mmCIF file of N, CA and C in Angstrom:
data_model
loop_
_atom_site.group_PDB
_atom_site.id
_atom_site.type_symbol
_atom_site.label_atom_id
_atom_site.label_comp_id
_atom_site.label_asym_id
_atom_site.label_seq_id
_atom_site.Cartn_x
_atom_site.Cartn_y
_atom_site.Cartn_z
ATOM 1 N N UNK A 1 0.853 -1.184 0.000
ATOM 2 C CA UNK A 1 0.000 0.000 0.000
ATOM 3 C C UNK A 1 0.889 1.234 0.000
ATOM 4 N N UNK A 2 0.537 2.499 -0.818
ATOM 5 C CA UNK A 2 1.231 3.604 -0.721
ATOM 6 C C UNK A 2 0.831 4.176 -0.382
ATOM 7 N N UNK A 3 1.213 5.113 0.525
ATOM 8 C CA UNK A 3 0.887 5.962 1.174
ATOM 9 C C UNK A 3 1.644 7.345 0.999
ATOM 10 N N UNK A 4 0.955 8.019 0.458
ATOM 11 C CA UNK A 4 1.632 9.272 0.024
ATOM 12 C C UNK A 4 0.755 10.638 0.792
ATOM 13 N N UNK A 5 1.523 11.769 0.863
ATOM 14 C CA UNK A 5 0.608 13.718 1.032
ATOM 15 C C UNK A 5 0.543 14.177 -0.469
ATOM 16 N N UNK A 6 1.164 13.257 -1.179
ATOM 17 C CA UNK A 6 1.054 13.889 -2.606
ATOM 18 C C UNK A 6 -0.304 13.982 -2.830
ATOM 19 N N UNK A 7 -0.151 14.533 -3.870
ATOM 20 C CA UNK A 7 -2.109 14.167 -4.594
ATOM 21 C C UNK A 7 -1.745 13.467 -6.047
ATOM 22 N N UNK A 8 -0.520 13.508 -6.586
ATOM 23 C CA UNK A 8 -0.381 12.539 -7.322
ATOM 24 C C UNK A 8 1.228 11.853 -7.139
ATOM 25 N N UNK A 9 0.830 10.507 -7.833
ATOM 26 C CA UNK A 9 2.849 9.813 -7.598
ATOM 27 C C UNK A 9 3.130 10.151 -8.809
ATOM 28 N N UNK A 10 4.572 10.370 -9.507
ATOM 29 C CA UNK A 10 5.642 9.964 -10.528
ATOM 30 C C UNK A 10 5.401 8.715 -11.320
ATOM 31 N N UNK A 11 5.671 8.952 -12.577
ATOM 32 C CA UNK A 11 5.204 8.028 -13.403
ATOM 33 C C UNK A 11 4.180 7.004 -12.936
ATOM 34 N N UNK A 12 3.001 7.251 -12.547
ATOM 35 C CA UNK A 12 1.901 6.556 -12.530
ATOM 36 C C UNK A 12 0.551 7.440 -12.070
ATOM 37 N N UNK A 13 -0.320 7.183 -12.946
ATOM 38 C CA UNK A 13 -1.338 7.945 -13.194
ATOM 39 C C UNK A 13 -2.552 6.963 -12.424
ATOM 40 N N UNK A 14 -3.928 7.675 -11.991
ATOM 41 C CA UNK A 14 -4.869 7.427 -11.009
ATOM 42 C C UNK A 14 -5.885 6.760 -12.158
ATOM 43 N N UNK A 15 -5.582 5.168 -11.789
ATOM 44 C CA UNK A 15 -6.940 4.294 -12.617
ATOM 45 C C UNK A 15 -8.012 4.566 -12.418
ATOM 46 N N UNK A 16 -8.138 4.592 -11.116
ATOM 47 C CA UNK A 16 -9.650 4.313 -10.363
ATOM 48 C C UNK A 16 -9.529 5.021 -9.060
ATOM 49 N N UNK A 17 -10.713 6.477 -8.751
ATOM 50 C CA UNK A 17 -10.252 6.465 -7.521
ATOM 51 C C UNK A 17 -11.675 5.842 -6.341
ATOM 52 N N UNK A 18 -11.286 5.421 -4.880
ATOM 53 C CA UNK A 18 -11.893 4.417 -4.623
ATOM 54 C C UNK A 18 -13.026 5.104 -3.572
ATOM 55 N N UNK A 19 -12.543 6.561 -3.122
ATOM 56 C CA UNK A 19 -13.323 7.253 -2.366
ATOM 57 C C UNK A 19 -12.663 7.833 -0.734
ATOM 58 N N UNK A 20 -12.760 8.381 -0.121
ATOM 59 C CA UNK A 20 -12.447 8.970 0.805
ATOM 60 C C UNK A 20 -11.847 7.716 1.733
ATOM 61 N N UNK A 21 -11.198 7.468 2.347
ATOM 62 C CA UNK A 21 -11.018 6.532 3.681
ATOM 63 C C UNK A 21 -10.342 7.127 4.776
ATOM 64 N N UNK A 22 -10.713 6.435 6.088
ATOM 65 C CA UNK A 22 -10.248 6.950 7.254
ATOM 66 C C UNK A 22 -10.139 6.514 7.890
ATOM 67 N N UNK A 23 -8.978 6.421 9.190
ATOM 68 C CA UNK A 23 -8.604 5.809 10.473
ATOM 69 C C UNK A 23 -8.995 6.164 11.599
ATOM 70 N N UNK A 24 -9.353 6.097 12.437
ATOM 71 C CA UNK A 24 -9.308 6.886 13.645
ATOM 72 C C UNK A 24 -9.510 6.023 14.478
ATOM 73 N N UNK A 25 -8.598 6.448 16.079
ATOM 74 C CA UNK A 25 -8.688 5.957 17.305
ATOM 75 C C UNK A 25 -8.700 7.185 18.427
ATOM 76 N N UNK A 26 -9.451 6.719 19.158
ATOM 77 C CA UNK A 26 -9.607 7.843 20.859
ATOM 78 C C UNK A 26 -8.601 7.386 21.739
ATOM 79 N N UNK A 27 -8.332 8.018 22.078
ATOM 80 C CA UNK A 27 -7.344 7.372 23.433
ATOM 81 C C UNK A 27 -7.501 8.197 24.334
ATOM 82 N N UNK A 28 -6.808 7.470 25.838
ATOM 83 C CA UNK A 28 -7.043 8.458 27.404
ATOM 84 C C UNK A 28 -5.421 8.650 27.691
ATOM 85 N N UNK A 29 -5.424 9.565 28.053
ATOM 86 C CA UNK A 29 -3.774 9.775 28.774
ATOM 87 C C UNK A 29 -4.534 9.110 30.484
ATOM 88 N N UNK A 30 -2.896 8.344 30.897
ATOM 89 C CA UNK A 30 -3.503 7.898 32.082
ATOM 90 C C UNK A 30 -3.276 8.955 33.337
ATOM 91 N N UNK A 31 -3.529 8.713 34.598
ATOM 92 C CA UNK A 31 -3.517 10.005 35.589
ATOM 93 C C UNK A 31 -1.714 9.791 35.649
ATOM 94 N N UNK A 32 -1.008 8.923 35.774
ATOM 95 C CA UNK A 32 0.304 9.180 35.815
ATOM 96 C C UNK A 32 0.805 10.161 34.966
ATOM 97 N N UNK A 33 0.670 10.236 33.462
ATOM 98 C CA UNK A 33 0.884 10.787 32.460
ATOM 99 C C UNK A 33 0.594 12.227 32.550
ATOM 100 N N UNK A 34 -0.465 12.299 32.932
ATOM 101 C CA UNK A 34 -0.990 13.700 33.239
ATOM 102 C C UNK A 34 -0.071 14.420 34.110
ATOM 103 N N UNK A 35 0.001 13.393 35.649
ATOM 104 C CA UNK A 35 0.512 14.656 36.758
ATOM 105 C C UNK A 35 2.055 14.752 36.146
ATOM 106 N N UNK A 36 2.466 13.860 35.530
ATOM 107 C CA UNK A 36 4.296 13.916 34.916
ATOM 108 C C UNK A 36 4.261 15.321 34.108
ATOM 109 N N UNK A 37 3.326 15.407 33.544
ATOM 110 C CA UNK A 37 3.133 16.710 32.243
ATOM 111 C C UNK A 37 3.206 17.619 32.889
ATOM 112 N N UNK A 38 1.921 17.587 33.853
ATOM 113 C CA UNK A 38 1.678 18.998 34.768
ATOM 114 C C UNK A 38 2.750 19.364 35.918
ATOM 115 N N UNK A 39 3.756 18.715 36.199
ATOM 116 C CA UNK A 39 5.488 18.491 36.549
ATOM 117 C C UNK A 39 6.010 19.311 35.675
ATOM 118 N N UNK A 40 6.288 18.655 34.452
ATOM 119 C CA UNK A 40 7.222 19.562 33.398
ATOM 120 C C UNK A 40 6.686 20.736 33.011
ATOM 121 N N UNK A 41 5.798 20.662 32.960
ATOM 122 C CA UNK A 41 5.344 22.019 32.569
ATOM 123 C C UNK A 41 5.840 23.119 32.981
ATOM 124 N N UNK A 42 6.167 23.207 34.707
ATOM 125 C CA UNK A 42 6.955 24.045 35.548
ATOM 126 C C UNK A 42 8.046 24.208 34.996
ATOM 127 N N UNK A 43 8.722 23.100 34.148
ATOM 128 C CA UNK A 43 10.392 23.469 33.658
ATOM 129 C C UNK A 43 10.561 23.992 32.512
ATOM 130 N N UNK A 44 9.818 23.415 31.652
ATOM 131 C CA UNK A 44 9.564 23.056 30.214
ATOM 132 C C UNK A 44 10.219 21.888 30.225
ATOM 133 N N UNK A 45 10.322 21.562 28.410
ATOM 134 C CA UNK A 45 10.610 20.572 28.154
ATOM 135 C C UNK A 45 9.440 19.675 27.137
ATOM 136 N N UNK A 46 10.219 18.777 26.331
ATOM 137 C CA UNK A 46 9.147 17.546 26.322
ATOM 138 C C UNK A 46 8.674 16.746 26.752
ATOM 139 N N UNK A 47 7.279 16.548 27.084
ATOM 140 C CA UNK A 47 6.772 15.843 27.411
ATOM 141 C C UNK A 47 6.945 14.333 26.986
ATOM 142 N N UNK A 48 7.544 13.534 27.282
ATOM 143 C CA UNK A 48 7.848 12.182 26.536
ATOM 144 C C UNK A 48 6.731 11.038 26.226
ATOM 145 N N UNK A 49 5.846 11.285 27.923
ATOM 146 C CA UNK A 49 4.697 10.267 27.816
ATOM 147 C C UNK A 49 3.722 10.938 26.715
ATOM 148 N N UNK A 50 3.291 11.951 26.863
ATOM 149 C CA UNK A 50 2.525 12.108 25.831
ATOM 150 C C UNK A 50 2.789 12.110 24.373
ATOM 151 N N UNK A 51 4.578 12.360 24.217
ATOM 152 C CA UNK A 51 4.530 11.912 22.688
ATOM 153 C C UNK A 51 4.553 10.722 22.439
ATOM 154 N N UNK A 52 5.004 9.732 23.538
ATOM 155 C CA UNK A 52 4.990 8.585 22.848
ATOM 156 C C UNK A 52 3.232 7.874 22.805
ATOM 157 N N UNK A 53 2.516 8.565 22.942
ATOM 158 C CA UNK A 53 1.057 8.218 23.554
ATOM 159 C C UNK A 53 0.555 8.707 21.969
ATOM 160 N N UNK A 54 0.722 9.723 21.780
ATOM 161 C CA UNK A 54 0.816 10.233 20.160
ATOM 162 C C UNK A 54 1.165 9.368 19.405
ATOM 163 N N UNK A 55 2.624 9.211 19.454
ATOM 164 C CA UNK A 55 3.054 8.801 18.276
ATOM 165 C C UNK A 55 2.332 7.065 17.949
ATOM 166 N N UNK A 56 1.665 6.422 19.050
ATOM 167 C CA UNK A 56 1.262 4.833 18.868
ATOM 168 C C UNK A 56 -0.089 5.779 18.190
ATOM 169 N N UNK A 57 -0.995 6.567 18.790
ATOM 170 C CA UNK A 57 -2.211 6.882 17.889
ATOM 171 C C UNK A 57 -1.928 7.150 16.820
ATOM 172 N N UNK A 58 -0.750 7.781 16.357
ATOM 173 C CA UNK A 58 -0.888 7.859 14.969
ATOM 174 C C UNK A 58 -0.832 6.556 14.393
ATOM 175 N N UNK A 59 0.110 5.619 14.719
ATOM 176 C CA UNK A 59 0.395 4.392 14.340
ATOM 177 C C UNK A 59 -0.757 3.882 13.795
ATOM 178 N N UNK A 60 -1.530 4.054 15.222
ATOM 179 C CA UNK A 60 -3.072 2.747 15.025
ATOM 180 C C UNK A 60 -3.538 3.306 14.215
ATOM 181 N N UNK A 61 -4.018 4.752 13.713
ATOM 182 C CA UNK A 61 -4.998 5.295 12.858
ATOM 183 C C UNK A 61 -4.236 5.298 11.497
ATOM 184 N N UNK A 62 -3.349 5.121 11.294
ATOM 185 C CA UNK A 62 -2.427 5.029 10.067
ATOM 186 C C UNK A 62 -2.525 3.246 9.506
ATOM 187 N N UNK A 63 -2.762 2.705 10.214
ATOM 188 C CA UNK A 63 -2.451 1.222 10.461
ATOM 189 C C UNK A 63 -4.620 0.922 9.674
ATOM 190 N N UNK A 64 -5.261 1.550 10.965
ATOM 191 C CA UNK A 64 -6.598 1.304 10.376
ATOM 192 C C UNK A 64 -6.942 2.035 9.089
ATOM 193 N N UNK A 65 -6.739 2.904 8.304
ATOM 194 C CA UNK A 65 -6.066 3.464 7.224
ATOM 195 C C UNK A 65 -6.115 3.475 6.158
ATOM 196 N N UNK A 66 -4.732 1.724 6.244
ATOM 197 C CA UNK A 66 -4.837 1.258 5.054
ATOM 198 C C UNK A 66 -5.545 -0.057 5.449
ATOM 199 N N UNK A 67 -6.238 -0.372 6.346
ATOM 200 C CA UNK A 67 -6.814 -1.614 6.477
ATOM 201 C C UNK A 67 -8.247 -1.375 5.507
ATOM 202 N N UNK A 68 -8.950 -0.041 5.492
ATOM 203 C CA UNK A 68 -10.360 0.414 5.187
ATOM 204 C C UNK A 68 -9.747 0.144 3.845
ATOM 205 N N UNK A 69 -8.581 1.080 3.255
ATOM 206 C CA UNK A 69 -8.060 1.166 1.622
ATOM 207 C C UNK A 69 -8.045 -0.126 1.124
ATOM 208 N N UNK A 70 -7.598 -1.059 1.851
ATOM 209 C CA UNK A 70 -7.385 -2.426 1.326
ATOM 210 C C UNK A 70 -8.666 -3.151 1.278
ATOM 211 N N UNK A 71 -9.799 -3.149 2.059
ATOM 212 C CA UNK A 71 -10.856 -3.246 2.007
ATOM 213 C C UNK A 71 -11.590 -3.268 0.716
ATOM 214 N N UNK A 72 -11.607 -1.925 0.271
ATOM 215 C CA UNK A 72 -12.272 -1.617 -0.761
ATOM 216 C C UNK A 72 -11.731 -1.552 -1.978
ATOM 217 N N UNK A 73 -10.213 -2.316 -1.799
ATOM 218 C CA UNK A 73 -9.409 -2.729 -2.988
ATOM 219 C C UNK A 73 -8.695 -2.005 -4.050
ATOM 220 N N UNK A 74 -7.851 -0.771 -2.935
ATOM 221 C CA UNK A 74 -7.321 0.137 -3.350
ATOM 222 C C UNK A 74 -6.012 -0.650 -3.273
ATOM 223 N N UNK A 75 -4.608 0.534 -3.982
ATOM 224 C CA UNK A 75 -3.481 -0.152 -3.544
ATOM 225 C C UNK A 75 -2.353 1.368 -3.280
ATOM 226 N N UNK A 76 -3.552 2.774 -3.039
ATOM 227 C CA UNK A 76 -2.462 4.052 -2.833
ATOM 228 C C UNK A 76 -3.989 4.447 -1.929
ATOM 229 N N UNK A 77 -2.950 5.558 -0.942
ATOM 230 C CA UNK A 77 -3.668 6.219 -0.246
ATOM 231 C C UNK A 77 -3.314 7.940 -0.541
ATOM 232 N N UNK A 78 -3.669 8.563 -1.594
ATOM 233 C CA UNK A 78 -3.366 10.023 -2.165
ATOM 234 C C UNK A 78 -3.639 10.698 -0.797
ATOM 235 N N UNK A 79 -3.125 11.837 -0.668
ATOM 236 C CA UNK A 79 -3.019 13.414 -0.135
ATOM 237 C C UNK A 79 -3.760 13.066 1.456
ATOM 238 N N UNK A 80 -2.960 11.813 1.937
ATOM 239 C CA UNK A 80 -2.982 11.641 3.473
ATOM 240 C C UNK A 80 -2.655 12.715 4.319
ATOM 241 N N UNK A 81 -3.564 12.818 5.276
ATOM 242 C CA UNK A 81 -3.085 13.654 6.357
ATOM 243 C C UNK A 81 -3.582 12.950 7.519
ATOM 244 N N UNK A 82 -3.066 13.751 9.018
ATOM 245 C CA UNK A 82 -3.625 13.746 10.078
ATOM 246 C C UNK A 82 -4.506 14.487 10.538
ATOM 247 N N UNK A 83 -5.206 14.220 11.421
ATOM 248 C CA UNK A 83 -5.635 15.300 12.347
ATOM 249 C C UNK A 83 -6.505 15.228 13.350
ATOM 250 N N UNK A 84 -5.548 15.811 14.267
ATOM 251 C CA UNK A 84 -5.869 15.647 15.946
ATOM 252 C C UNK A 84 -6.900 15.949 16.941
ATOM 253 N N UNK A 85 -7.613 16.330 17.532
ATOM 254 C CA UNK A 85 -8.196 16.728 18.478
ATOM 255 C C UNK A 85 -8.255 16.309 19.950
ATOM 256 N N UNK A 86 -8.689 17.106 20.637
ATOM 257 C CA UNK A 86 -8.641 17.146 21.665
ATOM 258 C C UNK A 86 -9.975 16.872 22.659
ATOM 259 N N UNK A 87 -10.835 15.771 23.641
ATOM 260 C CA UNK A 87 -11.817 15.917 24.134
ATOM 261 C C UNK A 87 -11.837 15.719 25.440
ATOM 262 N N UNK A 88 -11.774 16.589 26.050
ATOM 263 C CA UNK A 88 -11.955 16.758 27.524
ATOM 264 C C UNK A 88 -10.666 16.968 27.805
ATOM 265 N N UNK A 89 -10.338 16.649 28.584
ATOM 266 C CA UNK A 89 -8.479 16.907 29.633
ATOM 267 C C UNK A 89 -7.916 15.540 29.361
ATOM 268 N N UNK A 90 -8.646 14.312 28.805
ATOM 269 C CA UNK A 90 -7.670 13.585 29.140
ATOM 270 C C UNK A 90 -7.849 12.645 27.896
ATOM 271 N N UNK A 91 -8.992 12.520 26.754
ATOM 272 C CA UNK A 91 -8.845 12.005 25.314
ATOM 273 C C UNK A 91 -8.250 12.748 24.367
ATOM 274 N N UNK A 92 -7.395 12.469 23.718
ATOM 275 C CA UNK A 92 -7.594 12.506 22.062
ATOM 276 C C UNK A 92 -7.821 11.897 20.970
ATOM 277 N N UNK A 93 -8.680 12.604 19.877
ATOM 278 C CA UNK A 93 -9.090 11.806 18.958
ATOM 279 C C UNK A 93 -8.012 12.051 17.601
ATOM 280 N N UNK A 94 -6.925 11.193 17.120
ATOM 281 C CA UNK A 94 -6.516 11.019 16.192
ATOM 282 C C UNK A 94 -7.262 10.251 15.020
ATOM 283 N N UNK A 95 -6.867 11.427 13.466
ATOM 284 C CA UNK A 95 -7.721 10.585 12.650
ATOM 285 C C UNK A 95 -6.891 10.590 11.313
ATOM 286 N N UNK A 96 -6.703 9.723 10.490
ATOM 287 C CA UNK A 96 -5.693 9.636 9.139
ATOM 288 C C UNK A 96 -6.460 9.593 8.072
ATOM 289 N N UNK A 97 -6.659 10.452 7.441
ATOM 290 C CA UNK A 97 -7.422 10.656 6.149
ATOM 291 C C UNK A 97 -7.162 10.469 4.654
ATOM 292 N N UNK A 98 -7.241 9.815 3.498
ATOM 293 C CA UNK A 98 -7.131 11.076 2.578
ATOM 294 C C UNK A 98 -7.882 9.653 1.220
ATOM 295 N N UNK A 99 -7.055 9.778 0.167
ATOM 296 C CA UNK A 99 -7.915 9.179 -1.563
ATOM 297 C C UNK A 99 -7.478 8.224 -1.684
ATOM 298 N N UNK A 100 -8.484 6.924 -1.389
ATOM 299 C CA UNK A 100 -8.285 5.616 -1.406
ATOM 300 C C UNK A 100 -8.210 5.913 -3.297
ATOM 301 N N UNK A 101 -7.282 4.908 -3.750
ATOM 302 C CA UNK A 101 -7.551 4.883 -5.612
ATOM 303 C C UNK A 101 -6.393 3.638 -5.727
ATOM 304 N N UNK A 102 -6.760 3.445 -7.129
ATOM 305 C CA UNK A 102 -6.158 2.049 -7.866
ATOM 306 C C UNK A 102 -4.974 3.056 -8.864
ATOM 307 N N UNK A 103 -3.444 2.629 -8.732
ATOM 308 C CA UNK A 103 -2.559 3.442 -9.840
ATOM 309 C C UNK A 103 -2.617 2.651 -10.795
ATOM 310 N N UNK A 104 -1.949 2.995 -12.037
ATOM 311 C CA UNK A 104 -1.344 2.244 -13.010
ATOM 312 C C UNK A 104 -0.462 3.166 -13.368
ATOM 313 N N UNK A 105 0.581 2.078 -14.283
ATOM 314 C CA UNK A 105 2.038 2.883 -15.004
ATOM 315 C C UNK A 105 1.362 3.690 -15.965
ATOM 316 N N UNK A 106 2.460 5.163 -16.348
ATOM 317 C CA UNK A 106 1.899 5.776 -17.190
ATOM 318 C C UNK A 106 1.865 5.430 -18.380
#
């Protein structure tokens, strides 16, 4: 599966495109995570738990993704993005978007 931000690849042109697809997972930061943040915060710094808490949501929603693309029997995922939100103090909703489609050579 390819996964590109392009909106188109290099020598290969868009057969078929397959329709919108998307990933998404919620997650909770746990209360440890939290009071560690609200710690650093006093210093600065990065926060480590929460990026690495990030960086697996992106994973999973990147991961569910191309599971939907493959589904519907794509084999590129065009002009992917993320995007994050925030619900309440202690979810976020990560979501991976973009143009399920079939390539061929030009």
């Amino acid at each position: 599966m390819l996964i590109t931000t392009m909106n188109d690849v290099p020598g290969r042109r868009v057969e078929v495109v397959v329709g919108e697809v998307f990933g998404l997972t919620v997650r909770s930061r746990h209360a440890g995570a939290q009071i560690g943040a609200a710690m650093k915060s006093l210093t600065g710094g990065e926060l480590k738990g929460l990026t690495k808490n990030l960086e697996e949501s992106r994973q999973e929603a990147l991961d569910r993704l191309i599971a939907a693309a493959e589904a519907r029997g794509a084999d590129a995922v065009l002009a992917m993005r993320f995007d994050t939100t925030e619900m309440g103090n202690t979810w976020s909703e990560v979501c991976a978007y973009g143009t399920a489609c079939r390539l061929a050579p030009l």
